[in-house]
Tab-separated table of C-alpha atoms in Angstrom:
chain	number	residue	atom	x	y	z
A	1	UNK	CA	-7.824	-23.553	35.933
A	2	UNK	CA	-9.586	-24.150	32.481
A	3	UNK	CA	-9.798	-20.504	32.077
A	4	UNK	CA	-6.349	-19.453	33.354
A	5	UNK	CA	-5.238	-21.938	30.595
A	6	UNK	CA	-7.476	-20.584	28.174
A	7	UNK	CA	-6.354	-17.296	28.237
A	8	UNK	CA	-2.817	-18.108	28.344
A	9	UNK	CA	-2.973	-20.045	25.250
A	10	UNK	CA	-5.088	-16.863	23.467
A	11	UNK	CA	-2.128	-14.492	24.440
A	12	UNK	CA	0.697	-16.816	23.195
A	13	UNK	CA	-1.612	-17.204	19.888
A	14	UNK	CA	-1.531	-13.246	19.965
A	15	UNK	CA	1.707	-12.931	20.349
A	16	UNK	CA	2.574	-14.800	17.729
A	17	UNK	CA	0.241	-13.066	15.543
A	18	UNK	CA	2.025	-9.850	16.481
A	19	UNK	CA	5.355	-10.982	15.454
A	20	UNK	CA	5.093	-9.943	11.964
A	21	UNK	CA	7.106	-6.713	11.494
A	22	UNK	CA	7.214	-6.076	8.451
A	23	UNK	CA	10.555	-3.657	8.094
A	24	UNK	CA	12.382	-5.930	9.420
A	25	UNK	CA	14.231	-9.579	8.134
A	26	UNK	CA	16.004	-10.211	5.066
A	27	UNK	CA	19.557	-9.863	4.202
A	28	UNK	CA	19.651	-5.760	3.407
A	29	UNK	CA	18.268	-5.413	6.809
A	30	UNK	CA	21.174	-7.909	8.593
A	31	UNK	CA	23.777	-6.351	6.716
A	32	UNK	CA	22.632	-3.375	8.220
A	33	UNK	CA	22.607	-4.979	11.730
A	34	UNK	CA	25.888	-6.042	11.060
A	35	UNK	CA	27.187	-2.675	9.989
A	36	UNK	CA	25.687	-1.024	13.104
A	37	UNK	CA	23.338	0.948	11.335
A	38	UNK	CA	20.725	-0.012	13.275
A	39	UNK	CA	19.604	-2.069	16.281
A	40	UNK	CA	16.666	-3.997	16.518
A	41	UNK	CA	15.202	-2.324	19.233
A	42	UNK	CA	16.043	1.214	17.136
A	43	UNK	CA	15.687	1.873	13.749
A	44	UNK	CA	17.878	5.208	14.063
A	45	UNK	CA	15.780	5.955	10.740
A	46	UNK	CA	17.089	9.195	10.693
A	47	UNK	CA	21.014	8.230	10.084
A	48	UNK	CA	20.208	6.177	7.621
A	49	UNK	CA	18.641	8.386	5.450
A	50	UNK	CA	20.985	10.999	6.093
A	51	UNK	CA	23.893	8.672	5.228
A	52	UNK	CA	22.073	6.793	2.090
A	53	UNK	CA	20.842	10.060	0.885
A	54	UNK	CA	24.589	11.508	0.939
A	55	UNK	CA	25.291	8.509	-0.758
A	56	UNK	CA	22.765	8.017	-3.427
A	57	UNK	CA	22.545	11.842	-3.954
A	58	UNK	CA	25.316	13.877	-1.875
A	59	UNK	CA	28.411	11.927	-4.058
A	60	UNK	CA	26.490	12.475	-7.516
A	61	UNK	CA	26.566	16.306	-6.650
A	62	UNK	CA	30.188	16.248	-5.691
A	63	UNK	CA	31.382	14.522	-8.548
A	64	UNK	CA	29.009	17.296	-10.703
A	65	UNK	CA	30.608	19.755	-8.489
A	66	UNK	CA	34.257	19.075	-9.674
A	67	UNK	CA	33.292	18.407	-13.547
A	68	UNK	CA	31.526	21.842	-13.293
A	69	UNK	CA	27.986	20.164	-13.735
A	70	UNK	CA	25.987	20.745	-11.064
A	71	UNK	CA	25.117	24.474	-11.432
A	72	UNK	CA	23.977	26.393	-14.823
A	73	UNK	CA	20.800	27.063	-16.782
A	74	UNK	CA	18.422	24.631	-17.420
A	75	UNK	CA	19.449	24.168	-20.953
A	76	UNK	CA	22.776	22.881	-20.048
A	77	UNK	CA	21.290	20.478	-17.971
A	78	UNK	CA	23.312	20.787	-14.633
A	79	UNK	CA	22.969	18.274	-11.671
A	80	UNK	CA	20.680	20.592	-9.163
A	81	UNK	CA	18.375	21.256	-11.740
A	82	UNK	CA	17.370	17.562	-12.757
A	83	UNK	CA	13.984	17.162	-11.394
A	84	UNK	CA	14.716	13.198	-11.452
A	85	UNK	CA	17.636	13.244	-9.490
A	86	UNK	CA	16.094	14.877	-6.766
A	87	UNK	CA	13.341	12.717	-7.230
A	88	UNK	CA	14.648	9.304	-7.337
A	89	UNK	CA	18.110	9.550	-4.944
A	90	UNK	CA	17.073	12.486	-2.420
A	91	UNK	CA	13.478	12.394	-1.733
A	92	UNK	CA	12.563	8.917	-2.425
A	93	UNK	CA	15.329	6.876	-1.016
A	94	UNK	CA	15.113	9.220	2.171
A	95	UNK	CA	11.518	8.606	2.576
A	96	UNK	CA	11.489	4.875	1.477
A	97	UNK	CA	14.271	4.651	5.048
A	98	UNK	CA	12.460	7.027	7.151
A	99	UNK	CA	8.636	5.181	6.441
A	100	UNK	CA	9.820	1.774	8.003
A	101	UNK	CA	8.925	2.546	11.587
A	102	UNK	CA	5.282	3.778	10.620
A	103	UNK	CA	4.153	1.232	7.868
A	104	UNK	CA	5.462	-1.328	10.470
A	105	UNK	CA	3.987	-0.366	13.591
A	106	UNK	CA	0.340	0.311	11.697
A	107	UNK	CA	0.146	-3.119	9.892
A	108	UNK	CA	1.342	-4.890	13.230
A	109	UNK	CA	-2.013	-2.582	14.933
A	110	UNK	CA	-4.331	-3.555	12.400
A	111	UNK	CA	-3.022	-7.088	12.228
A	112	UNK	CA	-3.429	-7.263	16.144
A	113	UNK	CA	-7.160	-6.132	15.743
A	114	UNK	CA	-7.789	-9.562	13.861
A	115	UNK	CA	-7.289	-11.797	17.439
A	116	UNK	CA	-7.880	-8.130	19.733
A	117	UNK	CA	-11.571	-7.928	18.393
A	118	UNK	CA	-12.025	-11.057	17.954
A	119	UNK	CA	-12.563	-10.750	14.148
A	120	UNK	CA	-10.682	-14.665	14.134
A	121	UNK	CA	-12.860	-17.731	15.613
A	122	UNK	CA	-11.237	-19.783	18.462
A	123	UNK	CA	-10.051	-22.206	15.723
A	124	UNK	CA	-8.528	-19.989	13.744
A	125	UNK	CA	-6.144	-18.350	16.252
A	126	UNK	CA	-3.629	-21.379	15.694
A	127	UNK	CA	-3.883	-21.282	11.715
A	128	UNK	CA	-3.501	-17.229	11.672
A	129	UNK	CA	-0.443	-17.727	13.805
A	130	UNK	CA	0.985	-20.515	11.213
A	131	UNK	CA	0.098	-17.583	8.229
A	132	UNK	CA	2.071	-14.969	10.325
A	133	UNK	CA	5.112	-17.093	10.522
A	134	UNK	CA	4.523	-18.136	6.579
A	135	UNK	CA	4.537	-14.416	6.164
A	136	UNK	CA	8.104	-13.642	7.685
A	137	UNK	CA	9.433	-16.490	5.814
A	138	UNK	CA	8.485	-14.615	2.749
A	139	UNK	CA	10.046	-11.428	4.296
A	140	UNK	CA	13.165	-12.648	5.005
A	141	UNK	CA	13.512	-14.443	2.189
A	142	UNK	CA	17.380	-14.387	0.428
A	143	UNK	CA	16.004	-15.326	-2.942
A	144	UNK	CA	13.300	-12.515	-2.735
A	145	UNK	CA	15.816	-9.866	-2.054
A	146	UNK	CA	18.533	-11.416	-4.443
A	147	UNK	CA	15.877	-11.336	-7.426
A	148	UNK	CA	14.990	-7.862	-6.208
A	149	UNK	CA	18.612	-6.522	-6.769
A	150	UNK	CA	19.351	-8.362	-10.187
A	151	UNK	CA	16.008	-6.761	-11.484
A	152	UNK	CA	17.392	-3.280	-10.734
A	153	UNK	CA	20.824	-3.676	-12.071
A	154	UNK	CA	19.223	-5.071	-15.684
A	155	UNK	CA	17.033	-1.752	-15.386
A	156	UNK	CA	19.445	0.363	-14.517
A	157	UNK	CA	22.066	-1.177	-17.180
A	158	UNK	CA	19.104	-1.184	-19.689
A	159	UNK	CA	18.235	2.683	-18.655
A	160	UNK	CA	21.729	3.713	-19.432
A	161	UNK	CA	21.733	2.823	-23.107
A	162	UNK	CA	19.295	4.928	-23.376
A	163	UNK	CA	20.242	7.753	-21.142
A	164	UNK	CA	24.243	7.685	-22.822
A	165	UNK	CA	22.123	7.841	-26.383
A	166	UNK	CA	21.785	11.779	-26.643
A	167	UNK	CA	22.790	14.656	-28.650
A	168	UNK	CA	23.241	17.370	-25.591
A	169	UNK	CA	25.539	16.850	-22.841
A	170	UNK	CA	24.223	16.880	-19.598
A	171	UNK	CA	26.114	16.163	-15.921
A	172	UNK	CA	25.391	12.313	-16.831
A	173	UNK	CA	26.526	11.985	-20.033
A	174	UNK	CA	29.455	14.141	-22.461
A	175	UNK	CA	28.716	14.583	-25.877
A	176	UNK	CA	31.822	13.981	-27.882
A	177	UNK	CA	32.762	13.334	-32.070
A	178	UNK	CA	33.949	10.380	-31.406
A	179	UNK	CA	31.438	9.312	-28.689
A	180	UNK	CA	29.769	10.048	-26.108
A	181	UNK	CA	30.639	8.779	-22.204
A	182	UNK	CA	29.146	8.881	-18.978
A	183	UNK	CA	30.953	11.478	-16.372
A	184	UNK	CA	32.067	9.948	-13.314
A	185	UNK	CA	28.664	11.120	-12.116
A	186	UNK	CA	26.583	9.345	-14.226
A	187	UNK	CA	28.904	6.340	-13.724
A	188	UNK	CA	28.061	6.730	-9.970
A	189	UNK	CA	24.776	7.170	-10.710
A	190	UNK	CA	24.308	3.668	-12.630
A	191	UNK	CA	26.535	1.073	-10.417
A	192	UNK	CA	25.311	2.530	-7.329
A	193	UNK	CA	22.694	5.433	-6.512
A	194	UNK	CA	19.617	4.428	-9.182
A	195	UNK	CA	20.200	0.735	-8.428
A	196	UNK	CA	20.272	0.994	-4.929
A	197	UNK	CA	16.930	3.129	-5.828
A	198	UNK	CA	15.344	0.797	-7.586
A	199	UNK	CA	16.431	-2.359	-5.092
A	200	UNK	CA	14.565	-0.139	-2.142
A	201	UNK	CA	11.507	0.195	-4.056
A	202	UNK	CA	11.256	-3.363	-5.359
A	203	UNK	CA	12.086	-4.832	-1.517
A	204	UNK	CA	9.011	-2.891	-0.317
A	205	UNK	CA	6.778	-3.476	-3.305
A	206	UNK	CA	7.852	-7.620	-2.191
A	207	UNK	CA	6.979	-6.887	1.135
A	208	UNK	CA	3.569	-5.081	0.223
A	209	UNK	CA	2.785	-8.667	-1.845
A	210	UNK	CA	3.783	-10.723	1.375
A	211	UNK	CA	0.786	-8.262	3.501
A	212	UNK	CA	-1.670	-8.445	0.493
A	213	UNK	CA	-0.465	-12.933	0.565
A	214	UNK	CA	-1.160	-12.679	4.484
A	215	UNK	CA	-4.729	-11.258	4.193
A	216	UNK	CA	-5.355	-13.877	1.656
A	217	UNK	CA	-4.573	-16.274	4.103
A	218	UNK	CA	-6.790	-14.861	6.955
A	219	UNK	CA	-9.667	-14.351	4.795
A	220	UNK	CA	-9.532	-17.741	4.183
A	221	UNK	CA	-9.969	-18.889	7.770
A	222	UNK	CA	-12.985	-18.997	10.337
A	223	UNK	CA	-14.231	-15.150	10.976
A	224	UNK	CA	-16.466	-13.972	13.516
A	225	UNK	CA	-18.305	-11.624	11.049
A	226	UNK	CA	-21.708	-9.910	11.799
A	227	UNK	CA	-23.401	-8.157	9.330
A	228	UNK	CA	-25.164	-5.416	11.557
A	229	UNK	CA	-21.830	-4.333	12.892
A	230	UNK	CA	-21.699	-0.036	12.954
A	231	UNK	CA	-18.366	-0.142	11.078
A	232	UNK	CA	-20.561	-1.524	7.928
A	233	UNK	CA	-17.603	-4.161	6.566
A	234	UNK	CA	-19.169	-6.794	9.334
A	235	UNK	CA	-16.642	-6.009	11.879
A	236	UNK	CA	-13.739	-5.766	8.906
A	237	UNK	CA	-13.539	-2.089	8.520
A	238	UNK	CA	-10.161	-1.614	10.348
A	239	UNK	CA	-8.438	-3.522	8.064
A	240	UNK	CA	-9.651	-1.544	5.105
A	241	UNK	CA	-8.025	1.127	6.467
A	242	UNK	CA	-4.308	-0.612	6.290
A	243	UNK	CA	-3.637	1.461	2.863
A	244	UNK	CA	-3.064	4.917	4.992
A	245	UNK	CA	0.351	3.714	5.887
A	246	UNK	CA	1.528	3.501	2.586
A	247	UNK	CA	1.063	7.067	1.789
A	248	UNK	CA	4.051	8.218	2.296
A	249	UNK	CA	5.758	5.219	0.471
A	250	UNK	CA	3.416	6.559	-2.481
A	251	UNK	CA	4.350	9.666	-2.168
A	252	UNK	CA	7.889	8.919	-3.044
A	253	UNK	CA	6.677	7.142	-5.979
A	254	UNK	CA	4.848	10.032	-6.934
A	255	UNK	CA	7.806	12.330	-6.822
A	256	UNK	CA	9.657	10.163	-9.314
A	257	UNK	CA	6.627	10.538	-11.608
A	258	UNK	CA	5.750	13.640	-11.002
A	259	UNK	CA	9.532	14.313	-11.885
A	260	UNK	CA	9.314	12.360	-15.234
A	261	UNK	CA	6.095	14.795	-16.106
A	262	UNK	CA	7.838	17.914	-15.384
A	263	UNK	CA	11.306	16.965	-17.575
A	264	UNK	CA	8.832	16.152	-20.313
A	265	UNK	CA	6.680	19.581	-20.032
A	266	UNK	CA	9.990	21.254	-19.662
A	267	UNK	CA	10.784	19.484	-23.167
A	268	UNK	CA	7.688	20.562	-24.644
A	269	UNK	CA	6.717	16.574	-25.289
A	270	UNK	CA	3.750	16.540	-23.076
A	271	UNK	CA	0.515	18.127	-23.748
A	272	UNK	CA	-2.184	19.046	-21.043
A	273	UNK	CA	-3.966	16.714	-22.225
A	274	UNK	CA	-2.158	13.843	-22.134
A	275	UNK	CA	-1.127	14.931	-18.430
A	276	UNK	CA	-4.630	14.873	-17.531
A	277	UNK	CA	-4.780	11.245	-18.771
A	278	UNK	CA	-1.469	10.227	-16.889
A	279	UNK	CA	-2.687	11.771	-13.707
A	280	UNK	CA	-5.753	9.064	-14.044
A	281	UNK	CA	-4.036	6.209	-15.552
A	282	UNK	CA	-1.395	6.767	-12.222
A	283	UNK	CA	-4.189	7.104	-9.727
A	284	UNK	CA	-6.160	4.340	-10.838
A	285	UNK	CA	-2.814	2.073	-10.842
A	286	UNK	CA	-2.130	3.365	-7.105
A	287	UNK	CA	-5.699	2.512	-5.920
A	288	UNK	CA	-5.587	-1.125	-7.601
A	289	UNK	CA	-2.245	-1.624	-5.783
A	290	UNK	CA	-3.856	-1.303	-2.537
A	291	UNK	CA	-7.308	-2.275	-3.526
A	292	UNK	CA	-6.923	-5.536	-4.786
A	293	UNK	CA	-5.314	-7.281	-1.647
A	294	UNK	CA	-8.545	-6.097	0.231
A	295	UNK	CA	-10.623	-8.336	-2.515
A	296	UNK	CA	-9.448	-11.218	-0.177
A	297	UNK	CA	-11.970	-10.537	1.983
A	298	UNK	CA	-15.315	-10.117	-0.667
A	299	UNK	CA	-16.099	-13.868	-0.377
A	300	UNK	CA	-16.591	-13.759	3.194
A	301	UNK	CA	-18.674	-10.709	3.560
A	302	UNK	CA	-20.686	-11.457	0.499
A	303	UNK	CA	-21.393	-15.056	2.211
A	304	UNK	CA	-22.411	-13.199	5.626
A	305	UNK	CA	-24.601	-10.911	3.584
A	306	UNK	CA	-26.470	-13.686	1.793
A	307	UNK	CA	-26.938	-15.410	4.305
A	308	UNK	CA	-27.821	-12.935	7.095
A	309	UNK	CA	-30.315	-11.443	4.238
A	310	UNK	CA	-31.528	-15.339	4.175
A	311	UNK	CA	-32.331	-16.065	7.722
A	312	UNK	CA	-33.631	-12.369	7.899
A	313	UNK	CA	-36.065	-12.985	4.798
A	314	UNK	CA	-37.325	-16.086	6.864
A	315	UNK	CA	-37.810	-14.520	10.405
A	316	UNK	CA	-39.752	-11.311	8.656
A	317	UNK	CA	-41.890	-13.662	6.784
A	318	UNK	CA	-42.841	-15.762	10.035
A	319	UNK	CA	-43.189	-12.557	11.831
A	320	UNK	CA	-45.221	-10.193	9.247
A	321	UNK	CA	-47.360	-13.021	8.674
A	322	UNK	CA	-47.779	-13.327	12.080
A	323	UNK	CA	-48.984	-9.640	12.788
A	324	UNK	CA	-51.211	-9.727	9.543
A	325	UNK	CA	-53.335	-12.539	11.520
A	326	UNK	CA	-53.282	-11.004	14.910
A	327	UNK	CA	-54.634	-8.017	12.700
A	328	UNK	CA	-57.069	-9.874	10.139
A	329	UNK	CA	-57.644	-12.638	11.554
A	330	UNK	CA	-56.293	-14.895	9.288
A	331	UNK	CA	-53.462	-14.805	6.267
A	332	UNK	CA	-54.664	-13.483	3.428
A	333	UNK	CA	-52.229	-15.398	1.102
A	334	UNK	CA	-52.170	-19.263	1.886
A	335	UNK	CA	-54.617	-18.654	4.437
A	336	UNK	CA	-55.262	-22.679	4.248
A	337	UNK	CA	-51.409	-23.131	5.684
A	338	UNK	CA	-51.961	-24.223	9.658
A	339	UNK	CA	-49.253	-21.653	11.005
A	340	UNK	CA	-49.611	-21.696	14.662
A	341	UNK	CA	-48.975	-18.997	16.998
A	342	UNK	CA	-45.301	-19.937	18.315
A	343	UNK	CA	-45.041	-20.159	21.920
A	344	UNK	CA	-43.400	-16.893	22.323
A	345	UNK	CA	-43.613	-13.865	20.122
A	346	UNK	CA	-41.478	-13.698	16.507
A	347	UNK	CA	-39.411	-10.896	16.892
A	348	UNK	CA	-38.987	-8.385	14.255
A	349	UNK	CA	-36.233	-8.228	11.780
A	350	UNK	CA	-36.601	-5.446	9.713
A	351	UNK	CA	-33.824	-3.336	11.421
A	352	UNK	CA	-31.488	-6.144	10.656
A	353	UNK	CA	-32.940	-6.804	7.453
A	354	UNK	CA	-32.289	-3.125	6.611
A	355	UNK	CA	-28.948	-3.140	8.412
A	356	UNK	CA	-27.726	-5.950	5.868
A	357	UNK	CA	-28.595	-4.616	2.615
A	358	UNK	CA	-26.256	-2.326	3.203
A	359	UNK	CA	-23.263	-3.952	4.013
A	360	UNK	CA	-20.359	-3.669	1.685
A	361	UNK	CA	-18.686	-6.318	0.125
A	362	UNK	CA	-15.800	-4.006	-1.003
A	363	UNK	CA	-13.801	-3.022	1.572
A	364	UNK	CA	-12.522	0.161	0.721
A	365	UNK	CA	-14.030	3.533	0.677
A	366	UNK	CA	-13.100	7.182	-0.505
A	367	UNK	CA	-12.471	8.021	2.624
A	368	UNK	CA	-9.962	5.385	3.961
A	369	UNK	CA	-7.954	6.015	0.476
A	370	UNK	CA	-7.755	9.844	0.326
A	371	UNK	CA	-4.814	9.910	2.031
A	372	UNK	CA	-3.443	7.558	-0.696
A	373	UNK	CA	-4.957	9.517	-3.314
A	374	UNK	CA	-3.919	13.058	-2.381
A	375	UNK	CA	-0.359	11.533	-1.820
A	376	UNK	CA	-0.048	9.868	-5.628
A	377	UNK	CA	-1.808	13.109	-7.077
A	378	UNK	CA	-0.347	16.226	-5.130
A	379	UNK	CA	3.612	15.715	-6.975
A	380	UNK	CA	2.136	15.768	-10.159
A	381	UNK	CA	-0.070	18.426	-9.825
A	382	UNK	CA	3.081	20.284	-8.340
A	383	UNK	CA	5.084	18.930	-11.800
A	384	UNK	CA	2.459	20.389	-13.880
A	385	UNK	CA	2.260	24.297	-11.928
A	386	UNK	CA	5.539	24.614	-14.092
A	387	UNK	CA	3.491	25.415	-17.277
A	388	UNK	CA	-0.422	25.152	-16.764
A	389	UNK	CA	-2.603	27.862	-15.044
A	390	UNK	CA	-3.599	27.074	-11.060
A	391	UNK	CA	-7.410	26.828	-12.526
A	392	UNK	CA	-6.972	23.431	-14.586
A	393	UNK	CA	-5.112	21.995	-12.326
A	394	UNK	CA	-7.554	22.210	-9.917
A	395	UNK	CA	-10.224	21.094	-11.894
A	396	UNK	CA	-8.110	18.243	-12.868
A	397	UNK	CA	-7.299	17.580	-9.300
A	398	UNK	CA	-11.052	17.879	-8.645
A	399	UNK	CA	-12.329	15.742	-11.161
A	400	UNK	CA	-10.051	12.683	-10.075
A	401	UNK	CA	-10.389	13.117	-6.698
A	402	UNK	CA	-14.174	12.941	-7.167
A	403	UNK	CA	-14.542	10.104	-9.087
């Protein structure tokens, strides 16, 4: 009966741990419920991007259409030709929609894995499930979401004093004598597609600070760590793993950079050199983004080390010292200290010993991230094909993905 109660109390504690789902909650995502744009058994991902991308982007181009903006030479700066637009409103808006069911359901496996394993002592099942539901408070937060919008209308009202401040008209602004204006484009543009842009990627850079806040939390509780576990994190090394998800969410950022490189080679303000120092400067920034919420967990596995590399130090002692007397006869240093022969034999360490120097404090590796690091590097190599040979940029590429 003990048992049967047991385990029903681990799977509630489980369940509870599994609750956080991390695309949904919040007021953009009832408004959505309430629109029928989704259910919450279906994301219907799919016609939502369609119908935000033929918002964001699809009205922009019609309004460019009418003016006569949205075809020409490059020089005349027409709608289908702005690398940023394409950027920003069709590719990143579409993918920041169609990533929710992915990033969701891999957090909620690796999160699982915590009470699945169990990485999380029997004491710390209740106090993970408190963090989980301290986490989707923080999700759903109004004021989160609310702050998240007003920042992207000051930056999109900021942007536009300096996008209207030019001396070429382009489909977002007119050049006039007595002043220029925004087309009805550009006026779309500002009140709804780039802040709606900008409110999507601030809501899931929130939500990525409520995961990194939630690992905090469990690293702070009771683990059941070994050092001489294979995955060489003691038992940890499927959480370093949680940054894969985000790749495509950094892709999208990466477009929009990779966009803002290739409008300023196309301007002739960027040299290669310079674009060799962005392409580090953004790949470092990526890696820290993920990186640091991982640091969480570098107390605990440098405490299991030192100590594991401790009680190892102690057993090899008793046990070399031990062999060295079956062998000699006696101890050659301290050979005065009384050690007696224990009643059975001291095992040998050294495997462990070994085992646990070379556990990693750091969670991540090269390999978990290259899927982050391909995805924040391959849009800007693609921004700089458009003036440098296929040779540097590989060598570039290379070089950064090497370090």
């Amino acid at each position: 009966m003990e048992a049967t109660e047991g385990t029903a109390s681990l799977t509630a504690e489980e369940d509870r741990i599994g609750q956080f789902l991390v695309a949904r909650g919040g007021p953009f995502y009832t408004l959505q419920l309430q629109l029928g744009l989704l259910r919450e058994d279906a994301f219907r991902a799919g016609r939502r991007a369609v119908l935000l991308v033929g918002l964001v982007w699809g009205m922009p181009l019609v309004l460019s259409i009418v003016a006569g903006d949205a075809i020409g030479t490059y020089a005349e700066r027409p709608y289908l030709l702005d690398p940023g637009a394409w950027a920003r409103f069709f590719i990143a808006v579409g993918l920041f929609i169609l990533m929710e069911r992915q990033v969701e359901e891999r957090l909620r496996k690796h999160l699982a894995q915590f009470a699945r394993a169990p990485i999380l002592a029997p004491g710390s099942l209740e106090p993970a499930a408190e963090a989980v539901t301290k986490a989707l408070k923080r999700r759903d937060s109004r004021l989160a979401e609310i702050i998240c919008l007003i920042i992207a209308i000051i930056a999109t009202i900021a942007g536009s004093f300096r996008m209207i401040d030019t001396d070429i008209s382009t489909w977002l602004v007119h050049v006039a004598p007595d002043g220029n204006s925004f087309t009805l484009a550009g006026w779309w543009c500002i009140v709804f597609s780039n802040t709606l842009f900008l409110f999507l990627l601030l809501r899931w850079l929130w939500r990525l600070c409520v995961w990194s806040m939630l690992l905090r939390d469990l690293a702070g509780l009771e683990l059941r760590l070994v050092a001489t576990h294979p995955d060489g994190y003691g038992g940890l090394g499927f959480i370093g793993k949680y940054p894969n998800a985000y790749a495509t969410f950094v892709l999208a950022l990466s477009c929009v950079v990779g966009a803002a490189i290739a409008q300023e080679f196309l301007a002739g303000d960027l040299t290669g050199e310079a674009y060799g120092i962005v392409m580090g400067v953004w790949l470092l920034i990526v890696l820290l983004l993920f990186a640091v919420p991982l640091m969480a967990f570098r107390k605990p596995l440098a405490k299991l080390k030192e100590q594991t590399y401790l009680a190892c130090s102690a057993l090899a002692t008793r046990h070399h010292r031990a062999a060295e007397r079956d062998l000699l006869g006696k101890n050659i240093s301290a050979s005065e200290d009384a050690e007696k022969a224990a009643g059975k034999e001291v095992p040998d360490p050294s495997k462990v010993f070994a085992t646990t120097q070379k556990l990693s404090v750091f969670l991540f590796s090269r390999s978990a991230l290259l899927p982050i690091s391909a995805a924040a590097i391959l849009p800007l190599v693609a921004a700089g094909a458009t003036i440098m040979p296929i040779k540097e940029l590989l060598k570039i590429l290379k070089r950064l993905l090497l370090l």
